[in-house]
CSV table of N, CA and C in Angstrom, one decimal:
chain,number,residue,atom,x,y,z
A,1,MET,N,14.2,-53.2,-28.7
A,1,MET,CA,15.0,-52.3,-29.6
A,1,MET,C,14.2,-51.3,-30.0
A,2,LYS,N,13.2,-51.7,-30.7
A,2,LYS,CA,12.3,-50.6,-31.0
A,2,LYS,C,11.4,-49.8,-29.6
A,3,SER,N,11.6,-50.5,-29.1
A,3,SER,CA,10.2,-50.6,-27.5
A,3,SER,C,11.0,-49.3,-26.6
A,4,VAL,N,12.2,-49.6,-26.8
A,4,VAL,CA,13.3,-48.8,-25.5
A,4,VAL,C,13.2,-47.6,-26.6
A,5,LYS,N,13.2,-47.1,-27.7
A,5,LYS,CA,13.3,-46.2,-28.8
A,5,LYS,C,12.0,-45.1,-28.4
A,6,TYR,N,11.0,-46.1,-28.7
A,6,TYR,CA,9.9,-45.6,-28.5
A,6,TYR,C,9.6,-44.9,-27.3
A,7,ILE,N,10.1,-46.0,-25.8
A,7,ILE,CA,9.0,-45.4,-24.5
A,7,ILE,C,10.3,-44.5,-24.5
A,8,ALA,N,11.8,-43.7,-25.3
A,8,ALA,CA,12.2,-42.8,-25.0
A,8,ALA,C,12.1,-41.6,-25.5
A,9,ALA,N,11.3,-42.0,-27.0
A,9,ALA,CA,11.3,-40.7,-27.6
A,9,ALA,C,9.8,-40.2,-27.0
A,10,MET,N,8.5,-41.3,-26.3
A,10,MET,CA,7.5,-40.6,-26.5
A,10,MET,C,7.4,-39.9,-24.4
A,11,PHE,N,8.4,-40.2,-24.0
A,11,PHE,CA,9.4,-40.1,-22.3
A,11,PHE,C,9.6,-38.1,-22.3
A,12,ILE,N,10.3,-38.0,-23.6
A,12,ILE,CA,11.0,-36.8,-23.8
A,12,ILE,C,9.6,-36.1,-24.6
A,13,ALA,N,9.1,-36.1,-25.0
A,13,ALA,CA,7.7,-35.6,-25.8
A,13,ALA,C,7.3,-34.9,-24.1
A,14,ALA,N,6.8,-36.4,-23.8
A,14,ALA,CA,5.7,-36.0,-22.3
A,14,ALA,C,7.0,-34.6,-21.6
A,15,VAL,N,8.0,-35.1,-21.8
A,15,VAL,CA,8.6,-34.3,-20.8
A,15,VAL,C,8.5,-32.5,-21.2
A,16,VAL,N,8.5,-31.9,-22.7
A,16,VAL,CA,8.6,-31.4,-23.8
A,16,VAL,C,7.1,-30.4,-23.5
A,17,PHE,N,6.4,-31.6,-23.6
A,17,PHE,CA,4.8,-30.7,-23.3
A,17,PHE,C,4.5,-30.0,-22.1
A,18,SER,N,4.7,-31.3,-21.1
A,18,SER,CA,4.1,-31.2,-20.0
A,18,SER,C,4.9,-29.5,-19.2
A,19,SER,N,6.1,-29.0,-19.5
A,19,SER,CA,7.0,-28.1,-19.1
A,19,SER,C,7.1,-26.8,-20.0
A,20,CYS,N,5.9,-27.0,-20.8
A,20,CYS,CA,5.1,-25.9,-22.1
A,20,CYS,C,3.2,-25.5,-21.3
A,21,GLU,N,3.0,-25.7,-20.0
A,21,GLU,CA,1.5,-26.1,-20.0
A,21,GLU,C,1.7,-24.3,-19.3
A,22,LYS,N,1.1,-23.4,-19.7
A,22,LYS,CA,0.8,-22.5,-19.3
A,22,LYS,C,-0.4,-22.7,-18.4
A,23,LYS,N,0.1,-21.9,-17.3
A,23,LYS,CA,-0.6,-21.1,-16.1
A,23,LYS,C,-1.0,-20.4,-15.7
A,24,ASP,N,-1.9,-20.2,-15.3
A,24,ASP,CA,-2.7,-19.0,-14.6
A,24,ASP,C,-2.9,-18.3,-13.6
A,25,TYR,N,-1.8,-17.4,-12.9
A,25,TYR,CA,-1.8,-16.7,-11.8
A,25,TYR,C,-2.5,-15.8,-11.7
A,26,PRO,N,-3.0,-15.6,-10.3
A,26,PRO,CA,-3.5,-14.2,-10.6
A,26,PRO,C,-2.4,-13.5,-10.4
A,27,ALA,N,-2.6,-11.7,-10.6
A,27,ALA,CA,-1.8,-10.9,-10.8
A,27,ALA,C,-1.3,-10.3,-9.2
A,28,GLY,N,-1.6,-10.9,-8.3
A,28,GLY,CA,-1.4,-10.5,-7.0
A,28,GLY,C,-2.9,-10.3,-6.1
A,29,LEU,N,-2.1,-10.4,-4.7
A,29,LEU,CA,-3.6,-10.3,-3.6
A,29,LEU,C,-3.2,-9.0,-3.2
A,30,SER,N,-4.6,-8.3,-2.7
A,30,SER,CA,-4.6,-7.6,-2.3
A,30,SER,C,-4.2,-7.2,-0.8
A,31,SER,N,-3.3,-7.9,0.0
A,31,SER,CA,-3.5,-8.4,1.3
A,31,SER,C,-1.5,-7.8,0.8
A,32,GLU,N,-1.3,-8.5,-0.2
A,32,GLU,CA,0.1,-8.1,-0.7
A,32,GLU,C,0.7,-6.8,-1.6
A,33,GLU,N,-0.2,-5.8,-1.6
A,33,GLU,CA,-0.1,-5.2,-3.2
A,33,GLU,C,1.2,-4.2,-2.0
A,34,HIS,N,1.4,-3.4,-1.3
A,34,HIS,CA,2.1,-2.6,-0.7
A,34,HIS,C,3.1,-3.8,0.6
A,35,HIS,N,4.0,-5.0,-0.5
A,35,HIS,CA,5.2,-5.7,0.0
A,35,HIS,C,6.3,-5.6,-0.7
A,36,TYR,N,7.6,-5.0,-0.1
A,36,TYR,CA,8.7,-5.6,-0.8
A,36,TYR,C,9.3,-6.2,-0.1
A,37,TYR,N,10.4,-6.0,-1.3
A,37,TYR,CA,11.5,-6.3,-1.0
A,37,TYR,C,12.9,-5.9,-0.7
A,38,SER,N,14.0,-5.8,-0.1
A,38,SER,CA,15.0,-5.1,-0.4
A,38,SER,C,16.6,-6.6,0.0
A,39,VAL,N,16.8,-6.6,-0.7
A,39,VAL,CA,18.2,-7.6,-0.8
A,39,VAL,C,19.6,-7.1,-1.0
A,40,PHE,N,20.2,-7.7,-0.9
A,40,PHE,CA,22.4,-7.3,-1.1
A,40,PHE,C,22.0,-8.0,-2.6
A,41,VAL,N,23.3,-7.3,-3.8
A,41,VAL,CA,23.4,-8.4,-5.0
A,41,VAL,C,25.4,-8.2,-4.5
A,42,PRO,N,25.1,-9.2,-5.0
A,42,PRO,CA,24.5,-10.5,-5.8
A,42,PRO,C,23.6,-11.0,-4.1
A,43,ASN,N,23.2,-12.1,-5.1
A,43,ASN,CA,21.8,-12.5,-4.1
A,43,ASN,C,22.7,-13.3,-3.3
A,44,ASN,N,23.3,-13.1,-2.2
A,44,ASN,CA,24.2,-14.4,-1.3
A,44,ASN,C,24.1,-13.6,-0.3
A,45,ASN,N,25.2,-13.8,1.0
A,45,ASN,CA,25.7,-14.0,2.5
A,45,ASN,C,27.0,-13.9,2.4
A,46,THR,N,27.6,-13.3,1.2
A,46,THR,CA,29.1,-14.5,1.2
A,46,THR,C,29.7,-13.0,2.2
A,47,LEU,N,30.4,-13.3,2.1
A,47,LEU,CA,32.0,-12.6,3.2
A,47,LEU,C,32.6,-12.0,2.1
A,48,VAL,N,33.1,-10.7,2.6
A,48,VAL,CA,33.5,-9.8,1.6
A,48,VAL,C,34.7,-9.4,2.3
A,49,SER,N,36.1,-8.5,1.4
A,49,SER,CA,37.6,-8.2,2.5
A,49,SER,C,37.5,-7.0,1.5
A,50,TYR,N,38.3,-6.3,2.1
A,50,TYR,CA,38.6,-4.6,1.9
A,50,TYR,C,40.0,-4.7,3.0
A,51,THR,N,41.0,-4.2,2.1
A,51,THR,CA,42.0,-3.8,2.8
A,51,THR,C,42.0,-2.2,3.1
A,52,LYS,N,42.1,-2.0,4.7
A,52,LYS,CA,42.2,-0.7,5.3
A,52,LYS,C,42.6,0.6,4.6
A,53,ASN,N,43.5,0.2,4.0
A,53,ASN,CA,43.8,2.1,2.9
A,53,ASN,C,43.4,1.8,2.2
A,54,GLN,N,42.3,1.6,1.5
A,54,GLN,CA,41.5,1.5,0.5
A,54,GLN,C,41.3,3.0,0.4
A,55,ALA,N,41.5,3.4,-0.5
A,55,ALA,CA,41.4,4.9,-0.4
A,55,ALA,C,39.7,5.2,-1.4
A,56,ALA,N,38.9,4.2,-2.4
A,56,ALA,CA,37.9,4.6,-3.1
A,56,ALA,C,36.9,3.7,-1.6
A,57,LEU,N,35.3,4.7,-2.2
A,57,LEU,CA,34.2,4.3,-1.3
A,57,LEU,C,34.2,2.9,-1.8
A,58,VAL,N,33.4,2.1,-0.5
A,58,VAL,CA,33.1,0.2,-1.0
A,58,VAL,C,31.5,0.2,-1.0
A,59,LYS,N,31.4,0.2,-1.9
A,59,LYS,CA,29.9,0.1,-2.2
A,59,LYS,C,29.0,-1.4,-2.3
A,60,PHE,N,27.9,-1.5,-1.7
A,60,PHE,CA,27.6,-2.4,-1.8
A,60,PHE,C,26.0,-1.6,-2.4
A,61,PRO,N,25.2,-2.9,-3.3
A,61,PRO,CA,24.0,-2.3,-4.2
A,61,PRO,C,23.0,-3.3,-3.6
A,62,VAL,N,22.4,-2.4,-3.3
A,62,VAL,CA,20.6,-3.2,-2.8
A,62,VAL,C,20.0,-3.3,-3.7
A,63,GLN,N,19.1,-4.5,-3.9
A,63,GLN,CA,17.8,-4.3,-5.2
A,63,GLN,C,17.1,-4.3,-4.3
A,64,PHE,N,15.8,-3.3,-5.0
A,64,PHE,CA,14.3,-2.9,-3.7
A,64,PHE,C,13.4,-3.4,-4.7
A,65,TYR,N,12.4,-4.6,-4.9
A,65,TYR,CA,11.7,-5.2,-5.6
A,65,TYR,C,10.3,-4.9,-5.1
A,66,SER,N,9.5,-4.5,-6.8
A,66,SER,CA,8.8,-3.3,-6.3
A,66,SER,C,7.8,-3.5,-8.2
A,67,THR,N,6.8,-4.0,-7.7
A,67,THR,CA,6.0,-3.6,-9.5
A,67,THR,C,5.0,-3.0,-9.5
A,68,PHE,N,4.9,-1.8,-8.6
A,68,PHE,CA,4.3,-0.9,-8.2
A,68,PHE,C,4.7,0.7,-8.6
A,69,THR,N,4.2,1.3,-8.7
A,69,THR,CA,4.3,3.3,-8.7
A,69,THR,C,3.4,4.0,-7.6
A,70,ARG,N,4.2,4.0,-6.6
A,70,ARG,CA,3.2,4.1,-5.3
A,70,ARG,C,2.2,6.0,-5.5
A,71,SER,N,2.1,6.5,-4.4
A,71,SER,CA,2.0,7.8,-3.8
A,71,SER,C,2.9,8.5,-3.0
A,72,TYR,N,3.7,7.3,-2.1
A,72,TYR,CA,4.4,7.3,-0.9
A,72,TYR,C,5.8,6.9,-1.5
A,73,ASP,N,7.1,7.4,-0.9
A,73,ASP,CA,8.3,6.5,-0.8
A,73,ASP,C,8.2,5.7,0.4
A,74,ALA,N,8.9,4.5,-0.3
A,74,ALA,CA,9.1,2.9,0.6
A,74,ALA,C,10.9,3.1,1.3
A,75,VAL,N,10.7,2.9,2.2
A,75,VAL,CA,11.4,2.9,2.9
A,75,VAL,C,12.8,1.3,3.6
A,76,ALA,N,13.8,1.4,2.9
A,76,ALA,CA,14.7,0.2,3.2
A,76,ALA,C,15.1,0.8,4.7
A,77,LYS,N,15.6,-0.3,5.4
A,77,LYS,CA,16.5,-0.2,6.5
A,77,LYS,C,17.9,-0.7,7.0
A,78,TYR,N,18.5,-0.6,6.9
A,78,TYR,CA,19.8,-1.2,7.4
A,78,TYR,C,21.0,-0.9,8.9
A,79,VAL,N,21.1,-1.7,9.3
A,79,VAL,CA,21.7,-1.4,10.9
A,79,VAL,C,23.5,-2.2,10.4
A,80,ILE,N,24.5,-1.7,11.4
A,80,ILE,CA,25.6,-1.7,11.0
A,80,ILE,C,25.8,-3.5,12.3
A,81,VAL,N,25.8,-4.9,12.0
A,81,VAL,CA,26.5,-5.4,13.3
A,81,VAL,C,27.6,-5.2,13.7
A,82,PRO,N,28.4,-5.6,15.1
A,82,PRO,CA,29.8,-5.1,15.3
A,82,PRO,C,30.1,-6.9,15.3
A,83,ASP,N,31.5,-7.3,15.4
A,83,ASP,CA,32.0,-8.9,15.5
A,83,ASP,C,32.0,-9.4,17.3
A,84,ALA,N,31.8,-10.3,17.3
A,84,ALA,CA,31.9,-10.8,18.7
A,84,ALA,C,33.6,-10.2,19.2
A,85,THR,N,34.2,-11.0,18.4
A,85,THR,CA,35.4,-10.8,18.4
A,85,THR,C,37.0,-9.9,18.5
A,86,ALA,N,36.3,-9.8,16.3
A,86,ALA,CA,37.4,-8.8,15.9
A,86,ALA,C,36.1,-7.6,15.5
A,87,ASN,N,36.0,-6.7,16.5
A,87,ASN,CA,34.9,-6.2,15.7
A,87,ASN,C,35.6,-4.3,15.5
A,88,ALA,N,35.1,-4.5,14.1
A,88,ALA,CA,35.5,-3.1,13.4
A,88,ALA,C,34.7,-2.1,14.2
A,89,VAL,N,35.4,-0.8,14.4
A,89,VAL,CA,34.0,-0.1,15.5
A,89,VAL,C,34.0,1.5,14.2
A,90,LEU,N,33.1,1.6,13.9
A,90,LEU,CA,31.8,2.9,13.5
A,90,LEU,C,32.9,4.2,13.7
A,91,GLY,N,33.2,4.9,13.2
A,91,GLY,CA,33.8,6.2,13.3
A,91,GLY,C,36.2,5.7,13.7
A,92,VAL,N,36.0,4.2,13.9
A,92,VAL,CA,37.7,4.2,13.8
A,92,VAL,C,38.1,3.5,12.6
A,93,ASP,N,37.5,2.5,12.5
A,93,ASP,CA,37.6,1.1,11.5
A,93,ASP,C,36.7,2.1,9.8
A,94,PHE,N,35.8,2.1,10.3
A,94,PHE,CA,35.4,3.1,8.8
A,94,PHE,C,33.9,3.1,9.3
A,95,ALA,N,33.6,4.7,8.0
A,95,ALA,CA,32.1,5.3,8.5
A,95,ALA,C,30.8,5.0,7.5
A,96,VAL,N,30.2,5.5,7.9
A,96,VAL,CA,29.1,4.9,6.9
A,96,VAL,C,28.9,6.6,6.1
A,97,VAL,N,28.3,6.4,4.6
A,97,VAL,CA,28.9,7.9,4.0
A,97,VAL,C,27.8,7.9,2.9
A,98,ASP,N,27.6,9.0,2.3
A,98,ASP,CA,26.6,9.0,1.0
A,98,ASP,C,27.6,8.7,-0.2
A,99,LYS,N,27.2,8.6,-1.6
A,99,LYS,CA,28.0,8.5,-2.1
A,99,LYS,C,28.8,9.7,-2.9
A,100,ASN,N,28.5,10.9,-2.0
A,100,ASN,CA,29.9,12.2,-1.8
A,100,ASN,C,30.6,12.3,-0.8
A,101,GLY,N,30.5,10.8,-0.2
A,101,GLY,CA,31.9,11.0,0.7
A,101,GLY,C,31.6,11.3,2.0
A,102,THR,N,30.2,12.0,2.5
A,102,THR,CA,29.9,12.4,4.1
A,102,THR,C,29.6,12.1,4.7
A,103,VAL,N,29.9,11.5,5.6
A,103,VAL,CA,29.1,11.0,6.6
A,103,VAL,C,27.8,10.9,7.0
A,104,ILE,N,27.2,9.3,7.3
A,104,ILE,CA,25.5,10.0,7.3
A,104,ILE,C,25.3,9.4,8.8
A,105,ALA,N,24.8,9.9,9.5
A,105,ALA,CA,24.1,9.4,11.2
A,105,ALA,C,22.8,8.3,10.8
A,106,PRO,N,22.8,7.4,11.5
A,106,PRO,CA,21.5,6.9,11.8
A,106,PRO,C,20.3,7.5,12.2
A,107,GLY,N,19.3,6.6,12.2
A,107,GLY,CA,17.9,7.1,12.7
A,107,GLY,C,17.8,7.2,14.5
A,108,SER,N,17.0,7.6,14.8
A,108,SER,CA,17.0,7.4,16.2
A,108,SER,C,17.2,5.7,17.0
A,109,ASP,N,15.8,4.7,15.8
A,109,ASP,CA,15.9,3.9,15.8
A,109,ASP,C,17.2,2.7,16.0
A,110,GLY,N,18.4,3.4,15.4
A,110,GLY,CA,19.8,3.3,15.2
A,110,GLY,C,20.3,2.3,14.1
A,111,ALA,N,19.5,2.6,12.8
A,111,ALA,CA,18.8,2.0,11.3
A,111,ALA,C,19.5,3.1,10.4
A,112,TYR,N,20.2,2.6,9.6
A,112,TYR,CA,20.0,3.5,8.2
A,112,TYR,C,19.0,3.6,7.4
A,113,SER,N,18.8,4.8,6.6
A,113,SER,CA,17.4,4.0,5.4
A,113,SER,C,17.9,4.4,4.0
A,114,ILE,N,17.3,3.8,3.5
A,114,ILE,CA,18.0,3.8,1.5
A,114,ILE,C,16.1,4.2,1.8
A,115,VAL,N,16.2,5.6,0.9
A,115,VAL,CA,14.4,5.8,0.6
A,115,VAL,C,14.4,5.5,-1.0
A,116,PHE,N,13.4,5.0,-1.5
A,116,PHE,CA,13.0,4.7,-2.7
A,116,PHE,C,11.7,5.6,-3.3
A,117,PRO,N,12.0,6.5,-4.0
A,117,PRO,CA,10.4,7.7,-4.5
A,117,PRO,C,9.9,7.0,-4.8
A,118,LYS,N,8.2,7.2,-4.8
A,118,LYS,CA,7.2,6.2,-5.2
A,118,LYS,C,7.3,4.7,-5.5
A,119,ALA,N,8.1,4.5,-4.2
A,119,ALA,CA,8.3,2.7,-4.3
A,119,ALA,C,8.3,2.1,-5.2
A,120,VAL,N,9.2,2.6,-6.7
A,120,VAL,CA,9.8,2.7,-8.1
A,120,VAL,C,10.7,1.1,-7.6
A,121,GLN,N,10.0,-0.3,-8.1
A,121,GLN,CA,11.8,-0.8,-7.8
A,121,GLN,C,13.1,-0.3,-8.7
A,122,ALA,N,14.1,-0.3,-7.8
A,122,ALA,CA,15.3,0.1,-8.4
A,122,ALA,C,16.0,-0.4,-7.7
A,123,THR,N,17.8,0.1,-7.8
A,123,THR,CA,19.0,-0.3,-7.4
A,123,THR,C,19.4,0.5,-6.6
A,124,ASP,N,19.6,0.7,-5.3
A,124,ASP,CA,20.7,2.1,-4.6
A,124,ASP,C,21.8,1.4,-4.0
A,125,THR,N,22.5,1.6,-3.9
A,125,THR,CA,23.4,1.1,-3.0
A,125,THR,C,24.3,2.3,-1.1
A,126,ILE,N,24.9,1.3,-1.0
A,126,ILE,CA,25.3,1.6,1.1
A,126,ILE,C,26.3,1.7,0.5
A,127,TYR,N,27.4,2.6,0.8
A,127,TYR,CA,28.8,3.0,0.9
A,127,TYR,C,29.5,3.3,2.0
A,128,LEU,N,30.7,2.7,2.4
A,128,LEU,CA,31.5,2.7,3.3
A,128,LEU,C,33.1,3.7,2.7
A,129,LYS,N,33.1,4.7,3.7
A,129,LYS,CA,34.2,4.9,3.6
A,129,LYS,C,35.7,4.3,4.6
A,130,LEU,N,36.6,3.6,4.3
A,130,LEU,CA,37.6,2.9,5.1
A,130,LEU,C,38.5,4.0,5.3
A,131,LEU,N,38.6,4.2,6.9
A,131,LEU,CA,39.9,5.4,8.0
A,131,LEU,C,41.0,4.8,8.1
A,132,ASN,N,41.4,3.2,7.5
A,132,ASN,CA,42.8,3.7,7.5
A,132,ASN,C,43.5,3.4,8.9
A,133,ASN,N,42.8,2.9,9.6
A,133,ASN,CA,43.1,2.1,11.0
A,133,ASN,C,44.2,1.2,11.5
A,134,PRO,N,45.1,2.0,12.1
A,134,PRO,CA,47.1,1.7,12.1
A,134,PRO,C,46.9,0.0,13.0
A,135,ALA,N,45.9,0.5,13.3
A,135,ALA,CA,45.7,-0.9,14.5
A,135,ALA,C,46.3,-1.6,13.7
A,136,ALA,N,46.6,-2.7,13.8
A,136,ALA,CA,47.2,-3.9,13.9
A,136,ALA,C,46.1,-5.3,13.8
A,137,GLY,N,46.0,-5.9,13.0
A,137,GLY,CA,44.4,-6.9,13.7
A,137,GLY,C,43.5,-7.1,12.3
A,138,THR,N,42.3,-8.1,11.4
A,138,THR,CA,41.1,-7.9,10.7
A,138,THR,C,40.6,-7.5,11.8
A,139,ARG,N,39.9,-6.6,11.2
A,139,ARG,CA,38.1,-6.4,11.8
A,139,ARG,C,37.0,-6.6,11.1
A,140,LYS,N,36.2,-6.4,11.7
A,140,LYS,CA,34.8,-7.6,11.2
A,140,LYS,C,33.7,-6.9,11.4
A,141,MET,N,32.7,-7.1,10.9
A,141,MET,CA,31.8,-6.5,11.0
A,141,MET,C,30.9,-6.7,9.7
A,142,GLU,N,29.1,-6.2,10.0
A,142,GLU,CA,28.1,-6.9,9.1
A,142,GLU,C,27.2,-6.1,9.1
A,143,ILE,N,26.9,-5.8,7.7
A,143,ILE,CA,25.9,-5.0,7.2
A,143,ILE,C,24.5,-5.7,7.2
A,144,GLN,N,23.7,-5.2,7.5
A,144,GLN,CA,22.2,-6.7,7.9
A,144,GLN,C,20.9,-5.3,7.2
A,145,LEU,N,20.2,-5.6,6.3
A,145,LEU,CA,18.7,-5.6,5.9
A,145,LEU,C,18.2,-6.3,7.3
A,146,LYS,N,17.4,-4.7,7.1
A,146,LYS,CA,16.3,-4.9,8.2
A,146,LYS,C,14.6,-5.1,7.7
A,147,GLU,N,13.9,-5.6,8.1
A,147,GLU,CA,13.1,-5.3,7.9
A,147,GLU,C,12.2,-4.0,8.1
A,148,ASN,N,11.3,-2.9,7.5
A,148,ASN,CA,10.6,-1.7,7.5
A,148,ASN,C,9.3,-2.6,7.3
A,149,LYS,N,8.3,-2.5,8.4
A,149,LYS,CA,6.6,-2.8,8.4
A,149,LYS,C,6.5,-1.7,9.0
A,150,THR,N,5.5,-0.6,8.2
A,150,THR,CA,4.8,0.1,8.8
A,150,THR,C,3.1,0.2,8.6
A,151,ASP,N,2.6,1.2,9.1
A,151,ASP,CA,1.2,1.5,8.8
A,151,ASP,C,0.4,0.9,7.4
A,152,VAL,N,1.1,2.0,6.6
A,152,VAL,CA,1.3,2.0,4.9
A,152,VAL,C,1.7,1.0,3.6
A,153,PHE,N,3.1,0.4,4.5
A,153,PHE,CA,3.8,-0.5,3.3
A,153,PHE,C,4.9,-1.2,4.5
A,154,TYR,N,5.4,-2.9,3.8
A,154,TYR,CA,6.0,-3.5,4.6
A,154,TYR,C,7.3,-4.0,3.8
A,155,VAL,N,8.6,-3.3,4.4
A,155,VAL,CA,10.0,-3.5,2.7
A,155,VAL,C,10.7,-5.0,4.1
A,156,ASP,N,10.4,-6.2,3.1
A,156,ASP,CA,10.6,-7.2,4.0
A,156,ASP,C,12.5,-7.6,2.8
A,157,ILE,N,13.0,-9.6,3.8
A,157,ILE,CA,14.2,-9.1,3.4
A,157,ILE,C,14.0,-10.7,2.9
A,158,PHE,N,15.1,-11.1,2.3
A,158,PHE,CA,15.1,-12.7,1.6
A,158,PHE,C,16.1,-13.6,2.8
A,159,SER,N,16.3,-14.3,3.0
A,159,SER,CA,17.2,-15.1,4.0
A,159,SER,C,18.4,-15.3,3.3
A,160,THR,N,18.3,-14.9,2.0
A,160,THR,CA,19.7,-15.6,1.1
A,160,THR,C,20.4,-14.4,1.2
A,161,ALA,N,20.1,-12.8,1.1
A,161,ALA,CA,20.6,-12.0,0.7
A,161,ALA,C,20.5,-11.0,1.4
A,162,TYR,N,19.7,-10.7,3.6
A,162,TYR,CA,20.1,-10.2,4.1
A,162,TYR,C,21.0,-8.8,4.6
A,163,ARG,N,22.1,-9.9,4.6
A,163,ARG,CA,23.0,-10.3,5.3
A,163,ARG,C,24.7,-9.7,4.6
A,164,ARG,N,25.4,-8.6,4.3
A,164,ARG,CA,26.7,-8.6,4.4
A,164,ARG,C,28.1,-8.6,5.2
A,165,PRO,N,28.7,-9.9,5.7
A,165,PRO,CA,29.8,-9.9,6.5
A,165,PRO,C,30.9,-9.0,6.0
A,166,VAL,N,31.3,-8.3,6.5
A,166,VAL,CA,32.6,-7.1,5.9
A,166,VAL,C,33.9,-7.5,6.8
A,167,GLU,N,35.1,-8.0,6.1
A,167,GLU,CA,36.5,-7.7,7.2
A,167,GLU,C,37.2,-7.4,6.3
A,168,ILE,N,38.2,-6.1,7.5
A,168,ILE,CA,38.5,-4.7,6.8
A,168,ILE,C,40.1,-5.4,7.0
A,169,LYS,N,41.4,-5.3,6.3
A,169,LYS,CA,42.7,-6.6,6.8
A,169,LYS,C,43.4,-5.0,7.4
């Protein structure tokens, strides 16, 4: 019985001391200095549901990950992807708006932009206004964060939080 206690104590000590080992990792690779990430908060791809007569703006927080302050602004991109069977129609079921409720238009590439000044880590928000479409049935679409690679920076996405399926009932 004593030997079992000693073995258990040694095992616990080994686990405790091995988990306290300090690792020295490099501060960063120069090839990754201008590589950032944008993700939905919370960090998942979970479906969210709203009623079509909701008056308040629908908010989708987006976290921008960076450890630097740069001379340029980093830009995250997102698109609205229709559902194949129950498509929520832009301008009929919902509108993409700014925080004041003013409708915003996508760029020439069909994507909307979120600008992160000086590429500083921050959280910003995508806003939708539901338009109370009187048509019966549930409408669906998805907001998807997209990669944005330029000659200056690369805003990447996480596979666990790059899309937000939306259902309008």
